[in-house]
Amino acid sequence: MYKVICFLLSIIVLIGCEKFLDVNPSTESVNPTTIADFQEMLNADSLAVGNYILTDLMSDDVRFTDIELNGQDNFYSRSYLWGKVVWNPADEDYMYNSSYTRILQMNIILNRINAAPQDSVNTEKNRSNVISQSLIQRSWYYLQLANIYGAAYNSATAGTDLAVPLVLSPDATAQPSRATVREVYYKVITDLKQAVNNPYLPALGKNIIHPGKAAGYALLSRAYLYMAAYDSASLYADSSLALASSLADLRSSYSGPTQLIDLRTNPEVLMAKVAYEQNFYSIFKYSFQLSSSLYSLLSYNDGRYNTRLSGYFYRTTTYNGSTTVFSDFSVSVPEVMLTKAECLARKGDAAAAMALVNTLAATRIYNYTAVNASSADTALAYVLRERRRELFVHGGLRWFDLKRFNVNTNTQLTLTRKQDDSTVIASLTPLSSRYLVPFTQTVLANNPNMVQNVRQ
């Protein structure tokens, strides 16, 4: 299918992976076959490290300065301006490639686990938990991919809208066509239900990179929310919150994370996902800033302004010798609360929706005063504003929201980019083909069955 599959099948995934926290691998297996090998694969911190910065650059969360835009022509600037062409012929799409690299790792586990030799580690509990964690990880990546390269879920067109290849086995010769949006979502939901139905799977994993049932339920609620299946999204949000509902108090001395390991003490994290972006800063010499529309929603008395703004936009760290911009896009309790609140508002229960919003906001905003809503529509507006404040620059979640909002004419938005904060130099209309990220020339060349996303 892809060159990366041939490469990884030759060295099988474990070499060079960092192991998380205090777990030391007993081997560096190049041919994983045992339950212990598969557990080590799931303990690789590479599963928690990805880079979806382009999805955030395309959203209305960020702003490039005139300095950054002047004289720049690369996939960062072209993504930000929603250009007709994004990739140069030699560009690598790290969102696509790294996602399928991780999916390959999960496929290796899921395809080999039933043949694992009997030993002291190969118990029903260990085997079941390895399967569940692999399914949850793979589902997370497919939800990302479907919403980056495919259209937002629309019940009327999901059966024909193309998403991404649905690769379920480590076959280096495969050249799969793109599955439909409905097919990807169906597989994600089926796999997540299988994962959480495992009686041995704990509520939370042994650390933040190992998903438990709370993370599986959270992803089910996310998937159903994107499908506008609000009853199901609400049900699975309840299941997740029943297992994990702790919040961090961002009004205190809480410090935004600068590396993956910083998240281990955050009570909100259900499954850690972070980005270390290694090229943006070296090219632009500046970090991007908040858009004016998002800036107006935050204030100095909002802890998210202080902790996350510094972490995302103005502070850079060093990772593997390169200057990077850090982003936290973990599956978390606040997202689940906001999913539940949105479902309640859409079903007409304004009071219950606002109770969740107020509970969350009280841990974020200094001297917060609870807000009431006079109608379900007003409550929904509050929920969506709080969702934007909470989940900005979150690995594409705002971008995915914009796409699903555009399915309904009442919530469609036209986005613009401005120079000198006044002159419009680019715009993105609702349902534009430029909401679909194109595939690189390398991906198309390696798989002749791929259909390109044509941006008009």
Tab-separated table of C-alpha atoms in Angstrom:
chain	number	residue	atom	x	y	z
A	1	MET	CA	0.000	0.000	0.000
A	2	TYR	CA	2.504	2.579	1.095
A	3	LYS	CA	6.286	2.697	1.273
A	4	VAL	CA	6.009	3.243	4.995
A	5	ILE	CA	4.300	-0.138	5.376
A	6	CYS	CA	7.056	-1.952	3.530
A	7	PHE	CA	9.642	-0.201	5.664
A	8	LEU	CA	7.916	-0.857	8.949
A	9	LEU	CA	7.194	-4.468	8.161
A	10	SER	CA	10.898	-4.998	7.643
A	11	ILE	CA	11.876	-3.665	11.073
A	12	ILE	CA	8.495	-3.975	12.851
A	13	VAL	CA	7.784	-0.859	14.810
A	14	LEU	CA	9.586	-1.171	18.095
A	15	ILE	CA	13.098	-0.040	17.269
A	16	GLY	CA	13.630	3.583	18.254
A	17	CYS	CA	10.394	3.949	20.222
A	18	GLU	CA	10.678	5.706	23.552
A	19	LYS	CA	8.948	3.942	26.419
A	20	PHE	CA	6.672	5.995	28.608
A	21	LEU	CA	7.407	7.014	32.160
A	22	ASP	CA	8.942	4.313	34.343
A	23	VAL	CA	8.233	1.253	32.204
A	24	ASN	CA	11.455	-0.251	30.893
A	25	PRO	CA	11.268	-2.710	27.996
A	26	SER	CA	12.787	-6.122	28.529
A	27	THR	CA	13.573	-6.467	24.829
A	28	GLU	CA	13.794	-4.447	21.638
A	29	SER	CA	11.876	-6.948	19.539
A	30	VAL	CA	11.969	-6.550	15.764
A	31	ASN	CA	9.356	-9.266	15.302
A	32	PRO	CA	6.688	-8.885	17.982
A	33	THR	CA	4.815	-12.108	18.651
A	34	THR	CA	4.136	-12.334	22.390
A	35	ILE	CA	1.635	-10.535	24.593
A	36	ALA	CA	4.599	-8.886	26.324
A	37	ASP	CA	5.827	-7.602	22.944
A	38	PHE	CA	2.414	-6.155	22.177
A	39	GLN	CA	2.239	-4.505	25.603
A	40	GLU	CA	5.579	-2.835	24.878
A	41	MET	CA	4.260	-1.559	21.561
A	42	LEU	CA	1.311	0.010	23.371
A	43	ASN	CA	3.710	1.595	25.851
A	44	ALA	CA	5.588	3.501	23.145
A	45	ASP	CA	5.151	7.220	23.672
A	46	SER	CA	5.009	7.669	19.898
A	47	LEU	CA	1.343	6.660	20.158
A	48	ALA	CA	0.730	9.821	22.165
A	49	VAL	CA	2.805	12.103	19.940
A	50	GLY	CA	1.405	13.323	16.645
A	51	ASN	CA	1.208	16.485	14.625
A	52	TYR	CA	-2.040	17.894	13.285
A	53	ILE	CA	-1.018	21.533	13.343
A	54	LEU	CA	-2.300	22.124	9.796
A	55	THR	CA	-5.868	21.435	10.922
A	56	ASP	CA	-5.508	24.176	13.516
A	57	LEU	CA	-3.895	26.580	11.054
A	58	MET	CA	-6.894	26.124	8.748
A	59	SER	CA	-9.396	26.930	11.497
A	60	ASP	CA	-10.520	30.325	12.756
A	61	ASP	CA	-8.550	29.883	15.998
A	62	VAL	CA	-5.256	31.321	14.765
A	63	ARG	CA	-3.823	34.382	13.090
A	64	PHE	CA	-0.658	34.792	11.075
A	65	THR	CA	1.024	38.160	11.374
A	66	ASP	CA	1.854	40.146	8.259
A	67	ILE	CA	5.511	39.326	8.908
A	68	GLU	CA	4.731	35.625	8.749
A	69	LEU	CA	2.714	35.926	5.558
A	70	ASN	CA	5.047	38.181	3.614
A	71	GLY	CA	7.293	36.221	1.285
A	72	GLN	CA	6.221	32.817	2.613
A	73	ASP	CA	4.991	30.110	0.261
A	74	ASN	CA	4.914	26.688	1.893
A	75	PHE	CA	2.311	24.189	3.027
A	76	TYR	CA	1.853	26.057	6.302
A	77	SER	CA	0.977	29.357	4.651
A	78	ARG	CA	-1.003	27.695	1.868
A	79	SER	CA	-3.041	25.760	4.442
A	80	TYR	CA	-3.665	28.910	6.455
A	81	LEU	CA	-4.881	30.707	3.308
A	82	TRP	CA	-6.884	27.677	2.114
A	83	GLY	CA	-4.937	27.614	-1.121
A	84	LYS	CA	-6.059	25.594	-4.101
A	85	VAL	CA	-2.685	23.853	-3.969
A	86	VAL	CA	-1.260	22.822	-0.592
A	87	TRP	CA	1.615	20.441	-1.303
A	88	ASN	CA	4.726	20.789	-3.398
A	89	PRO	CA	5.657	17.544	-5.216
A	90	ALA	CA	8.285	16.576	-2.623
A	91	ASP	CA	6.295	17.564	0.483
A	92	GLU	CA	5.464	14.952	3.110
A	93	ASP	CA	2.071	14.991	4.785
A	94	TYR	CA	3.004	14.024	8.313
A	95	MET	CA	-0.654	13.963	9.398
A	96	TYR	CA	-1.436	11.193	6.920
A	97	ASN	CA	1.825	9.274	7.118
A	98	SER	CA	2.209	9.247	10.890
A	99	SER	CA	-1.443	8.277	11.385
A	100	TYR	CA	-1.119	5.267	9.120
A	101	THR	CA	2.183	4.345	10.746
A	102	ARG	CA	0.376	4.101	14.094
A	103	ILE	CA	-2.575	2.299	12.507
A	104	LEU	CA	-0.116	-0.228	11.077
A	105	GLN	CA	1.259	-0.862	14.544
A	106	MET	CA	-2.238	-1.513	15.884
A	107	ASN	CA	-3.020	-3.761	12.911
A	108	ILE	CA	0.081	-5.829	13.596
A	109	ILE	CA	-1.072	-6.363	17.177
A	110	LEU	CA	-4.665	-7.170	16.258
A	111	ASN	CA	-3.672	-9.552	13.469
A	112	ARG	CA	-1.062	-11.426	15.497
A	113	ILE	CA	-2.507	-11.553	18.982
A	114	ASN	CA	-4.548	-14.729	18.537
A	115	ALA	CA	-1.379	-16.572	17.542
A	116	ALA	CA	0.605	-15.358	20.542
A	117	PRO	CA	2.403	-18.237	22.292
A	118	GLN	CA	1.108	-19.429	25.622
A	119	ASP	CA	3.178	-18.104	28.504
A	120	SER	CA	2.657	-16.529	31.904
A	121	VAL	CA	1.765	-13.149	30.379
A	122	ASN	CA	-0.747	-14.556	27.905
A	123	THR	CA	-3.778	-14.445	30.166
A	124	GLU	CA	-7.329	-13.686	29.099
A	125	LYS	CA	-7.160	-10.355	30.939
A	126	ASN	CA	-3.890	-9.220	29.359
A	127	ARG	CA	-4.921	-10.386	25.909
A	128	SER	CA	-8.331	-8.687	26.133
A	129	ASN	CA	-6.851	-5.402	27.337
A	130	VAL	CA	-4.244	-5.333	24.577
A	131	ILE	CA	-7.026	-5.793	22.015
A	132	SER	CA	-9.192	-3.073	23.572
A	133	GLN	CA	-6.377	-0.539	23.787
A	134	SER	CA	-5.333	-1.247	20.203
A	135	LEU	CA	-8.902	-0.761	18.971
A	136	ILE	CA	-9.287	2.513	20.881
A	137	GLN	CA	-5.996	3.873	19.548
A	138	ARG	CA	-6.811	2.882	15.969
A	139	SER	CA	-10.281	4.404	16.259
A	140	TRP	CA	-8.845	7.714	17.415
A	141	TYR	CA	-6.614	7.890	14.339
A	142	TYR	CA	-9.434	7.001	11.956
A	143	LEU	CA	-11.674	9.703	13.415
A	144	GLN	CA	-8.859	12.186	12.817
A	145	LEU	CA	-8.254	11.010	9.255
A	146	ALA	CA	-11.940	10.872	8.292
A	147	ASN	CA	-12.476	14.450	9.430
A	148	ILE	CA	-9.319	15.812	7.817
A	149	TYR	CA	-9.642	14.249	4.364
A	150	GLY	CA	-13.372	13.531	4.235
A	151	ALA	CA	-16.519	15.620	4.449
A	152	ALA	CA	-18.354	16.136	7.708
A	153	TYR	CA	-20.775	13.320	8.433
A	154	ASN	CA	-24.050	14.023	6.647
A	155	SER	CA	-26.616	11.243	6.824
A	156	ALA	CA	-27.807	12.109	3.336
A	157	THR	CA	-24.383	11.786	1.686
A	158	ALA	CA	-22.154	9.812	4.082
A	159	GLY	CA	-22.656	6.662	2.028
A	160	THR	CA	-21.017	8.255	-1.018
A	161	ASP	CA	-18.691	10.887	0.463
A	162	LEU	CA	-15.130	9.597	0.391
A	163	ALA	CA	-12.950	9.548	3.496
A	164	VAL	CA	-9.685	7.562	3.646
A	165	PRO	CA	-8.600	3.979	3.007
A	166	LEU	CA	-9.812	1.686	5.762
A	167	VAL	CA	-6.721	-0.446	6.330
A	168	LEU	CA	-7.301	-3.263	8.810
A	169	SER	CA	-4.385	-5.609	8.185
A	170	PRO	CA	-0.611	-5.159	7.743
A	171	ASP	CA	-0.562	-6.032	4.045
A	172	ALA	CA	2.321	-4.324	2.235
A	173	THR	CA	0.864	-5.165	-1.183
A	174	ALA	CA	-2.572	-3.659	-0.597
A	175	GLN	CA	-3.677	-0.633	-2.610
A	176	PRO	CA	-7.061	0.099	-1.055
A	177	SER	CA	-9.516	2.624	-2.359
A	178	ARG	CA	-10.925	5.323	-0.131
A	179	ALA	CA	-13.723	4.112	2.113
A	180	THR	CA	-16.819	6.225	2.501
A	181	VAL	CA	-17.366	8.447	5.513
A	182	ARG	CA	-20.134	6.103	6.679
A	183	GLU	CA	-17.887	3.049	6.403
A	184	VAL	CA	-15.142	4.658	8.495
A	185	TYR	CA	-17.574	5.806	11.169
A	186	TYR	CA	-19.250	2.403	11.269
A	187	LYS	CA	-15.906	0.705	11.811
A	188	VAL	CA	-14.852	3.203	14.476
A	189	ILE	CA	-18.097	2.747	16.403
A	190	THR	CA	-18.051	-1.043	16.070
A	191	ASP	CA	-14.452	-1.236	17.298
A	192	LEU	CA	-15.010	1.139	20.198
A	193	LYS	CA	-18.064	-0.794	21.368
A	194	GLN	CA	-16.044	-3.996	21.281
A	195	ALA	CA	-13.269	-2.316	23.252
A	196	VAL	CA	-15.438	-0.961	26.064
A	197	ASN	CA	-17.421	-4.206	26.362
A	198	ASN	CA	-14.257	-5.909	27.626
A	199	PRO	CA	-14.939	-6.678	31.330
A	200	TYR	CA	-11.230	-6.520	32.146
A	201	LEU	CA	-10.617	-3.049	30.742
A	202	PRO	CA	-10.226	-0.594	33.637
A	203	ALA	CA	-11.899	2.798	33.774
A	204	LEU	CA	-8.516	4.469	33.267
A	205	GLY	CA	-5.328	3.030	31.835
A	206	LYS	CA	-2.221	2.465	33.937
A	207	ASN	CA	-0.986	5.854	32.719
A	208	ILE	CA	-2.126	8.606	30.418
A	209	ILE	CA	-1.067	6.975	27.143
A	210	HIS	CA	-3.030	3.791	27.843
A	211	PRO	CA	-6.753	4.282	27.216
A	212	GLY	CA	-9.353	2.758	29.510
A	213	LYS	CA	-13.115	2.557	29.257
A	214	ALA	CA	-13.558	6.278	29.979
A	215	ALA	CA	-11.523	7.140	26.867
A	216	GLY	CA	-13.390	4.594	24.754
A	217	TYR	CA	-16.751	6.001	25.837
A	218	ALA	CA	-15.463	9.543	25.216
A	219	LEU	CA	-14.543	8.678	21.629
A	220	LEU	CA	-17.929	7.031	21.098
A	221	SER	CA	-19.588	10.244	22.277
A	222	ARG	CA	-17.343	12.259	19.937
A	223	ALA	CA	-18.170	10.055	16.947
A	224	TYR	CA	-21.906	10.180	17.577
A	225	LEU	CA	-21.781	13.950	18.125
A	226	TYR	CA	-20.132	14.357	14.720
A	227	MET	CA	-22.918	12.208	13.266
A	228	ALA	CA	-25.538	14.449	14.925
A	229	ALA	CA	-26.799	11.334	16.746
A	230	TYR	CA	-27.327	13.294	19.940
A	231	ASP	CA	-29.104	10.621	21.990
A	232	SER	CA	-26.223	8.188	21.519
A	233	ALA	CA	-23.599	10.896	22.026
A	234	SER	CA	-25.300	11.849	25.301
A	235	LEU	CA	-25.497	8.231	26.452
A	236	TYR	CA	-21.787	7.566	25.939
A	237	ALA	CA	-20.817	10.902	27.445
A	238	ASP	CA	-22.710	9.818	30.563
A	239	SER	CA	-20.837	6.506	30.574
A	240	SER	CA	-17.490	8.289	30.349
A	241	LEU	CA	-18.299	10.871	33.016
A	242	ALA	CA	-19.517	8.132	35.375
A	243	LEU	CA	-15.975	6.737	35.302
A	244	ALA	CA	-13.944	9.961	35.181
A	245	SER	CA	-15.151	13.509	35.822
A	246	SER	CA	-12.305	15.278	37.627
A	247	LEU	CA	-11.299	18.765	36.492
A	248	ALA	CA	-8.089	20.721	36.926
A	249	ASP	CA	-8.420	24.167	38.462
A	250	LEU	CA	-6.857	26.508	35.909
A	251	ARG	CA	-7.434	29.483	38.208
A	252	SER	CA	-4.675	28.317	40.526
A	253	SER	CA	-0.970	27.914	39.855
A	254	TYR	CA	-1.614	25.318	37.174
A	255	SER	CA	1.092	25.469	34.523
A	256	GLY	CA	0.531	24.523	30.910
A	257	PRO	CA	2.477	21.438	29.780
A	258	THR	CA	5.668	21.693	27.760
A	259	GLN	CA	6.150	17.970	27.169
A	260	LEU	CA	4.119	14.784	27.224
A	261	ILE	CA	5.190	13.721	30.690
A	262	ASP	CA	3.774	16.950	32.169
A	263	LEU	CA	0.267	15.660	31.522
A	264	ARG	CA	0.564	12.689	33.866
A	265	THR	CA	-0.660	14.747	36.840
A	266	ASN	CA	-3.560	16.322	34.961
A	267	PRO	CA	-6.776	14.714	36.267
A	268	GLU	CA	-8.691	15.625	33.098
A	269	VAL	CA	-6.639	13.510	30.678
A	270	LEU	CA	-8.337	10.303	29.541
A	271	MET	CA	-5.888	9.523	26.733
A	272	ALA	CA	-2.890	11.759	26.127
A	273	LYS	CA	-2.208	13.159	22.661
A	274	VAL	CA	0.341	15.915	22.078
A	275	ALA	CA	2.175	17.574	19.198
A	276	TYR	CA	5.805	18.544	18.860
A	277	GLU	CA	5.986	20.714	15.754
A	278	GLN	CA	9.589	20.866	14.566
A	279	ASN	CA	9.499	22.995	11.415
A	280	PHE	CA	7.055	25.867	11.790
A	281	TYR	CA	9.125	27.998	14.113
A	282	SER	CA	12.365	27.403	12.229
A	283	ILE	CA	10.697	28.727	9.056
A	284	PHE	CA	8.649	31.622	10.404
A	285	LYS	CA	10.719	32.599	13.473
A	286	TYR	CA	7.424	33.539	15.136
A	287	SER	CA	4.639	31.538	16.716
A	288	PHE	CA	1.121	32.079	15.404
A	289	GLN	CA	-1.311	34.106	17.467
A	290	LEU	CA	-4.936	33.950	18.490
A	291	SER	CA	-7.478	35.076	15.917
A	292	SER	CA	-9.410	38.187	16.834
A	293	SER	CA	-12.664	36.201	17.083
A	294	LEU	CA	-11.181	33.753	19.598
A	295	TYR	CA	-9.296	36.471	21.437
A	296	SER	CA	-12.579	38.272	22.039
A	297	LEU	CA	-13.990	35.159	23.743
A	298	LEU	CA	-11.115	34.882	26.196
A	299	SER	CA	-10.044	37.378	28.827
A	300	TYR	CA	-7.244	37.884	31.290
A	301	ASN	CA	-9.381	36.401	34.056
A	302	ASP	CA	-9.712	33.120	32.131
A	303	GLY	CA	-7.037	30.630	33.190
A	304	ARG	CA	-7.023	29.178	29.681
A	305	TYR	CA	-5.733	32.499	28.395
A	306	ASN	CA	-2.693	32.348	30.651
A	307	THR	CA	-1.821	28.651	30.724
A	308	ARG	CA	-2.641	27.614	27.189
A	309	LEU	CA	-1.818	30.813	25.376
A	310	SER	CA	1.732	30.694	26.677
A	311	GLY	CA	2.059	27.026	25.882
A	312	TYR	CA	0.674	27.208	22.355
A	313	PHE	CA	1.756	30.512	20.955
A	314	TYR	CA	4.617	32.229	22.701
A	315	ARG	CA	6.714	29.579	24.392
A	316	THR	CA	8.896	27.212	22.432
A	317	THR	CA	10.682	24.192	23.786
A	318	THR	CA	13.418	21.888	22.622
A	319	TYR	CA	12.654	18.358	21.528
A	320	ASN	CA	15.262	16.121	19.943
A	321	GLY	CA	17.458	19.145	19.341
A	322	SER	CA	14.900	21.143	17.333
A	323	THR	CA	12.789	24.139	18.284
A	324	THR	CA	9.142	23.160	18.525
A	325	VAL	CA	5.687	24.449	19.352
A	326	PHE	CA	3.782	22.310	21.845
A	327	SER	CA	0.098	21.478	21.613
A	328	ASP	CA	-2.059	19.315	23.875
A	329	PHE	CA	-4.961	17.613	22.119
A	330	SER	CA	-5.719	14.840	24.570
A	331	VAL	CA	-9.086	13.136	24.909
A	332	SER	CA	-10.305	14.757	28.111
A	333	VAL	CA	-13.076	15.221	30.637
A	334	PRO	CA	-13.929	18.816	29.563
A	335	GLU	CA	-14.616	17.711	25.980
A	336	VAL	CA	-16.971	14.996	27.240
A	337	MET	CA	-18.769	17.509	29.481
A	338	LEU	CA	-19.228	19.863	26.551
A	339	THR	CA	-20.481	17.047	24.330
A	340	LYS	CA	-23.065	16.191	26.967
A	341	ALA	CA	-23.988	19.857	27.359
A	342	GLU	CA	-24.426	20.297	23.607
A	343	CYS	CA	-26.665	17.247	23.409
A	344	LEU	CA	-28.783	18.518	26.297
A	345	ALA	CA	-29.175	21.945	24.700
A	346	ARG	CA	-30.083	20.449	21.340
A	347	LYS	CA	-32.698	18.278	23.062
A	348	GLY	CA	-34.200	21.324	24.805
A	349	ASP	CA	-32.839	20.989	28.359
A	350	ALA	CA	-31.293	24.425	28.825
A	351	ALA	CA	-30.926	24.200	32.599
A	352	ALA	CA	-28.968	20.933	32.572
A	353	ALA	CA	-26.775	22.136	29.721
A	354	MET	CA	-25.908	25.333	31.555
A	355	ALA	CA	-25.181	23.430	34.770
A	356	LEU	CA	-22.361	21.618	32.964
A	357	VAL	CA	-21.076	24.820	31.363
A	358	ASN	CA	-21.057	26.572	34.736
A	359	THR	CA	-19.283	23.671	36.441
A	360	LEU	CA	-16.524	23.740	33.839
A	361	ALA	CA	-16.213	27.525	33.631
A	362	ALA	CA	-15.949	27.804	37.416
A	363	THR	CA	-12.631	25.909	37.243
A	364	ARG	CA	-11.326	28.198	34.492
A	365	ILE	CA	-12.480	31.752	35.155
A	366	TYR	CA	-11.560	33.860	38.197
A	367	ASN	CA	-14.553	35.161	40.158
A	368	TYR	CA	-16.918	33.320	37.851
A	369	THR	CA	-20.637	33.976	38.204
A	370	ALA	CA	-22.976	31.230	37.047
A	371	VAL	CA	-25.005	32.003	33.939
A	372	ASN	CA	-28.579	30.963	33.176
A	373	ALA	CA	-30.126	30.604	29.733
A	374	SER	CA	-33.669	31.611	28.922
A	375	SER	CA	-34.041	29.092	26.104
A	376	ALA	CA	-32.445	25.997	24.629
A	377	ASP	CA	-31.119	28.050	21.708
A	378	THR	CA	-29.444	30.476	24.088
A	379	ALA	CA	-27.990	27.572	26.070
A	380	LEU	CA	-26.631	26.026	22.878
A	381	ALA	CA	-24.917	29.294	21.985
A	382	TYR	CA	-23.291	29.353	25.440
A	383	VAL	CA	-22.191	25.730	25.071
A	384	LEU	CA	-20.621	26.264	21.669
A	385	ARG	CA	-18.795	29.373	22.860
A	386	GLU	CA	-17.462	27.460	25.848
A	387	ARG	CA	-16.458	24.599	23.560
A	388	ARG	CA	-14.413	26.978	21.468
A	389	ARG	CA	-12.738	28.509	24.536
A	390	GLU	CA	-11.923	25.077	25.915
A	391	LEU	CA	-10.801	23.208	22.785
A	392	PHE	CA	-8.868	25.761	20.746
A	393	VAL	CA	-5.776	24.543	18.878
A	394	HIS	CA	-6.698	21.017	19.884
A	395	GLY	CA	-5.480	18.893	17.009
A	396	GLY	CA	-8.298	19.782	14.652
A	397	LEU	CA	-11.372	19.765	16.892
A	398	ARG	CA	-12.333	23.333	15.971
A	399	TRP	CA	-11.810	22.551	12.278
A	400	PHE	CA	-14.019	19.460	12.607
A	401	ASP	CA	-16.654	21.546	14.385
A	402	LEU	CA	-16.667	24.114	11.597
A	403	LYS	CA	-17.224	21.342	9.072
A	404	ARG	CA	-20.130	19.813	10.981
A	405	PHE	CA	-21.688	23.219	11.646
A	406	ASN	CA	-21.678	23.889	7.902
A	407	VAL	CA	-23.975	20.907	7.316
A	408	ASN	CA	-26.769	23.026	8.840
A	409	THR	CA	-27.535	26.311	7.092
A	410	ASN	CA	-28.351	27.924	10.466
A	411	THR	CA	-24.801	27.497	11.750
A	412	GLN	CA	-22.735	28.019	8.609
A	413	LEU	CA	-19.768	30.376	8.763
A	414	THR	CA	-17.671	32.106	6.134
A	415	LEU	CA	-14.051	32.447	7.245
A	416	THR	CA	-11.679	35.184	6.118
A	417	ARG	CA	-7.984	36.000	6.314
A	418	LYS	CA	-6.902	39.605	6.505
A	419	GLN	CA	-3.744	41.568	5.904
A	420	ASP	CA	-3.078	44.602	8.087
A	421	ASP	CA	-6.143	43.404	10.021
A	422	SER	CA	-8.314	45.041	7.371
A	423	THR	CA	-7.814	43.799	3.798
A	424	VAL	CA	-9.385	40.396	3.082
A	425	ILE	CA	-6.857	38.285	1.197
A	426	ALA	CA	-8.609	34.880	1.397
A	427	SER	CA	-12.020	33.510	2.285
A	428	LEU	CA	-13.535	30.083	2.848
A	429	THR	CA	-17.227	29.610	2.213
A	430	PRO	CA	-19.371	26.924	3.865
A	431	LEU	CA	-19.131	23.479	2.233
A	432	SER	CA	-16.213	24.613	0.085
A	433	SER	CA	-14.120	21.819	-1.435
A	434	ARG	CA	-11.170	23.474	0.302
A	435	TYR	CA	-12.389	22.022	3.582
A	436	LEU	CA	-10.969	18.734	2.269
A	437	VAL	CA	-7.204	18.375	2.624
A	438	PRO	CA	-5.652	17.037	-0.591
A	439	PHE	CA	-3.329	14.043	-0.700
A	440	THR	CA	0.344	14.452	-1.524
A	441	GLN	CA	1.797	13.323	-4.822
A	442	THR	CA	3.685	10.571	-2.995
A	443	VAL	CA	0.499	9.076	-1.577
A	444	LEU	CA	-1.183	9.158	-4.987
A	445	ALA	CA	1.857	7.668	-6.734
A	446	ASN	CA	2.098	4.780	-4.264
A	447	ASN	CA	-1.577	3.895	-4.565
A	448	PRO	CA	-3.209	4.324	-7.982
A	449	ASN	CA	-6.621	3.535	-6.454
A	450	MET	CA	-6.619	6.752	-4.436
A	451	VAL	CA	-8.956	9.509	-5.594
A	452	GLN	CA	-7.651	13.030	-5.036
A	453	ASN	CA	-9.572	15.721	-3.187
A	454	VAL	CA	-9.860	18.404	-5.850
A	455	ARG	CA	-9.987	21.910	-4.406
A	456	GLN	CA	-11.911	24.317	-6.594
